[in-house]
PDB file of C-alpha atoms in Angstrom:
ATOM      1  CA  UNK A   1     -72.387 -42.138  60.362  1.00 90.00           C
ATOM      2  CA  UNK A   2     -72.682 -38.806  62.145  1.00 90.00           C
ATOM      3  CA  UNK A   3     -71.158 -35.660  60.694  1.00 89.00           C
ATOM      4  CA  UNK A   4     -70.903 -32.945  63.323  1.00 88.00           C
ATOM      5  CA  UNK A   5     -69.620 -29.416  63.622  1.00 86.00           C
ATOM      6  CA  UNK A   6     -68.047 -28.454  66.947  1.00 86.00           C
ATOM      7  CA  UNK A   7     -66.413 -25.291  68.220  1.00 85.00           C
ATOM      8  CA  UNK A   8     -63.761 -24.415  70.754  1.00 86.00           C
ATOM      9  CA  UNK A   9     -61.703 -21.300  71.384  1.00 89.00           C
ATOM     10  CA  UNK A  10     -58.068 -20.473  72.139  1.00 93.00           C
ATOM     11  CA  UNK A  11     -56.830 -18.184  74.877  1.00 94.00           C
ATOM     12  CA  UNK A  12     -55.713 -14.824  73.487  1.00 96.00           C
ATOM     13  CA  UNK A  13     -52.033 -15.030  72.571  1.00 96.00           C
ATOM     14  CA  UNK A  14     -51.981 -18.844  72.227  1.00 96.00           C
ATOM     15  CA  UNK A  15     -52.261 -18.931  68.432  1.00 96.00           C
ATOM     16  CA  UNK A  16     -48.598 -19.568  67.553  1.00 96.00           C
ATOM     17  CA  UNK A  17     -48.099 -22.199  70.246  1.00 96.00           C
ATOM     18  CA  UNK A  18     -51.323 -23.938  69.180  1.00 95.00           C
ATOM     19  CA  UNK A  19     -50.311 -23.949  65.516  1.00 95.00           C
ATOM     20  CA  UNK A  20     -46.909 -25.407  66.360  1.00 94.00           C
ATOM     21  CA  UNK A  21     -48.134 -28.031  68.853  1.00 91.00           C
ATOM     22  CA  UNK A  22     -51.194 -29.017  66.847  1.00 90.00           C
ATOM     23  CA  UNK A  23     -49.277 -29.424  63.571  1.00 90.00           C
ATOM     24  CA  UNK A  24     -49.030 -33.181  64.148  1.00 90.00           C
ATOM     25  CA  UNK A  25     -51.272 -35.514  66.101  1.00 89.00           C
ATOM     26  CA  UNK A  26     -49.588 -38.324  68.065  1.00 93.00           C
ATOM     27  CA  UNK A  27     -49.918 -41.652  66.227  1.00 95.00           C
ATOM     28  CA  UNK A  28     -51.332 -43.388  69.329  1.00 96.00           C
ATOM     29  CA  UNK A  29     -54.071 -40.738  69.618  1.00 95.00           C
ATOM     30  CA  UNK A  30     -55.025 -41.040  65.963  1.00 95.00           C
ATOM     31  CA  UNK A  31     -55.104 -44.850  66.266  1.00 96.00           C
ATOM     32  CA  UNK A  32     -57.367 -44.681  69.342  1.00 95.00           C
ATOM     33  CA  UNK A  33     -59.721 -42.225  67.628  1.00 95.00           C
ATOM     34  CA  UNK A  34     -60.023 -44.470  64.572  1.00 96.00           C
ATOM     35  CA  UNK A  35     -60.500 -47.544  66.740  1.00 95.00           C
ATOM     36  CA  UNK A  36     -63.472 -45.849  68.407  1.00 95.00           C
ATOM     37  CA  UNK A  37     -65.261 -44.818  65.229  1.00 96.00           C
ATOM     38  CA  UNK A  38     -63.745 -41.555  63.948  1.00 96.00           C
ATOM     39  CA  UNK A  39     -63.436 -41.513  60.157  1.00 96.00           C
ATOM     40  CA  UNK A  40     -62.203 -37.931  59.907  1.00 94.00           C
ATOM     41  CA  UNK A  41     -61.679 -34.954  62.198  1.00 92.00           C
ATOM     42  CA  UNK A  42     -60.691 -31.656  60.655  1.00 92.00           C
ATOM     43  CA  UNK A  43     -60.007 -28.430  62.531  1.00 92.00           C
ATOM     44  CA  UNK A  44     -59.769 -24.929  61.101  1.00 90.00           C
ATOM     45  CA  UNK A  45     -58.597 -21.932  63.063  1.00 92.00           C
ATOM     46  CA  UNK A  46     -59.931 -18.448  62.431  1.00 92.00           C
ATOM     47  CA  UNK A  47     -58.254 -16.145  64.912  1.00 93.00           C
ATOM     48  CA  UNK A  48     -59.052 -17.653  68.300  1.00 93.00           C
ATOM     49  CA  UNK A  49     -61.963 -19.767  67.070  1.00 90.00           C
ATOM     50  CA  UNK A  50     -61.420 -23.457  66.315  1.00 90.00           C
ATOM     51  CA  UNK A  51     -64.008 -25.116  64.106  1.00 89.00           C
ATOM     52  CA  UNK A  52     -64.122 -28.917  64.102  1.00 89.00           C
ATOM     53  CA  UNK A  53     -65.863 -31.084  61.510  1.00 90.00           C
ATOM     54  CA  UNK A  54     -66.109 -34.685  62.666  1.00 91.00           C
ATOM     55  CA  UNK A  55     -67.283 -37.821  60.890  1.00 94.00           C
ATOM     56  CA  UNK A  56     -67.822 -40.571  63.446  1.00 94.00           C
ATOM     57  CA  UNK A  57     -69.935 -43.686  63.777  1.00 94.00           C
ATOM     58  CA  UNK A  58     -71.524 -42.486  67.050  1.00 93.00           C
ATOM     59  CA  UNK A  59     -70.201 -39.337  68.755  1.00 91.00           C
ATOM     60  CA  UNK A  60     -71.580 -40.158  72.211  1.00 89.00           C
ATOM     61  CA  UNK A  61     -70.105 -43.671  72.086  1.00 93.00           C
ATOM     62  CA  UNK A  62     -66.791 -42.219  70.853  1.00 93.00           C
ATOM     63  CA  UNK A  63     -66.662 -39.740  73.759  1.00 90.00           C
ATOM     64  CA  UNK A  64     -67.411 -42.506  76.259  1.00 91.00           C
ATOM     65  CA  UNK A  65     -64.776 -44.828  74.780  1.00 92.00           C
ATOM     66  CA  UNK A  66     -62.085 -42.114  74.750  1.00 91.00           C
ATOM     67  CA  UNK A  67     -62.858 -40.808  78.238  1.00 87.00           C
ATOM     68  CA  UNK A  68     -60.069 -42.746  79.963  1.00 88.00           C
ATOM     69  CA  UNK A  69     -57.746 -43.330  77.014  1.00 92.00           C
ATOM     70  CA  UNK A  70     -54.183 -42.404  78.128  1.00 93.00           C
ATOM     71  CA  UNK A  71     -53.210 -40.925  74.742  1.00 92.00           C
ATOM     72  CA  UNK A  72     -56.296 -38.708  74.725  1.00 91.00           C
ATOM     73  CA  UNK A  73     -55.839 -37.652  78.367  1.00 89.00           C
ATOM     74  CA  UNK A  74     -52.248 -36.577  77.615  1.00 90.00           C
ATOM     75  CA  UNK A  75     -53.341 -34.691  74.489  1.00 91.00           C
ATOM     76  CA  UNK A  76     -56.174 -32.902  76.300  1.00 86.00           C
ATOM     77  CA  UNK A  77     -53.834 -31.838  79.116  1.00 87.00           C
ATOM     78  CA  UNK A  78     -51.463 -30.388  76.528  1.00 87.00           C
ATOM     79  CA  UNK A  79     -54.250 -28.587  74.655  1.00 88.00           C
ATOM     80  CA  UNK A  80     -56.115 -27.381  77.770  1.00 87.00           C
ATOM     81  CA  UNK A  81     -53.384 -24.900  78.611  1.00 89.00           C
ATOM     82  CA  UNK A  82     -54.088 -23.241  75.241  1.00 93.00           C
ATOM     83  CA  UNK A  83     -57.898 -23.282  75.321  1.00 90.00           C
ATOM     84  CA  UNK A  84     -60.170 -20.587  76.654  1.00 87.00           C
ATOM     85  CA  UNK A  85     -61.892 -22.760  79.245  1.00 71.00           C
ATOM     86  CA  UNK A  86     -60.749 -26.294  79.940  1.00 52.00           C
ATOM     87  CA  UNK A  87     -62.067 -29.218  77.947  1.00 54.00           C
ATOM     88  CA  UNK A  88     -63.443 -31.433  80.691  1.00 51.00           C
ATOM     89  CA  UNK A  89     -63.601 -35.059  79.546  1.00 47.00           C
ATOM     90  CA  UNK A  90     -65.843 -35.834  82.515  1.00 49.00           C
ATOM     91  CA  UNK A  91     -68.467 -33.441  81.184  1.00 47.00           C
ATOM     92  CA  UNK A  92     -70.290 -33.790  77.886  1.00 47.00           C
ATOM     93  CA  UNK A  93     -67.209 -32.976  75.780  1.00 52.00           C
ATOM     94  CA  UNK A  94     -67.134 -30.375  73.054  1.00 54.00           C
ATOM     95  CA  UNK A  95     -70.481 -28.749  72.486  1.00 53.00           C
ATOM     96  CA  UNK A  96     -72.136 -29.780  69.244  1.00 51.00           C
ATOM     97  CA  UNK A  97     -72.894 -26.755  67.120  1.00 56.00           C
ATOM     98  CA  UNK A  98     -74.869 -28.581  64.467  1.00 52.00           C
ATOM     99  CA  UNK A  99     -75.221 -31.900  62.707  1.00 51.00           C
ATOM    100  CA  UNK A 100     -74.731 -31.879  58.967  1.00 50.00           C
ATOM    101  CA  UNK A 101     -76.533 -34.216  56.605  1.00 49.00           C
TER     102      UNK A 101
END
């Protein structure tokens, strides 16, 4: 099991929209994430900074499995308009900040 810390950032002024739209995760997205090895994914917001703590069987395998998932594509499109810099699923995904033991 990998336990990772990741970071992303909101566009200035997107805080309220993010909080409202990110209050619930679509059931089909959560099901796909669990199917591909995610045990937990928590996000905290501090101003514009989003800190993610992820517990997953294998993060690289998870990213590869989710790459073309329709529920994840729709979610990323929705979230990209709020992020400072697009999340490109065809790149390496969110940058790993550190791995926790």
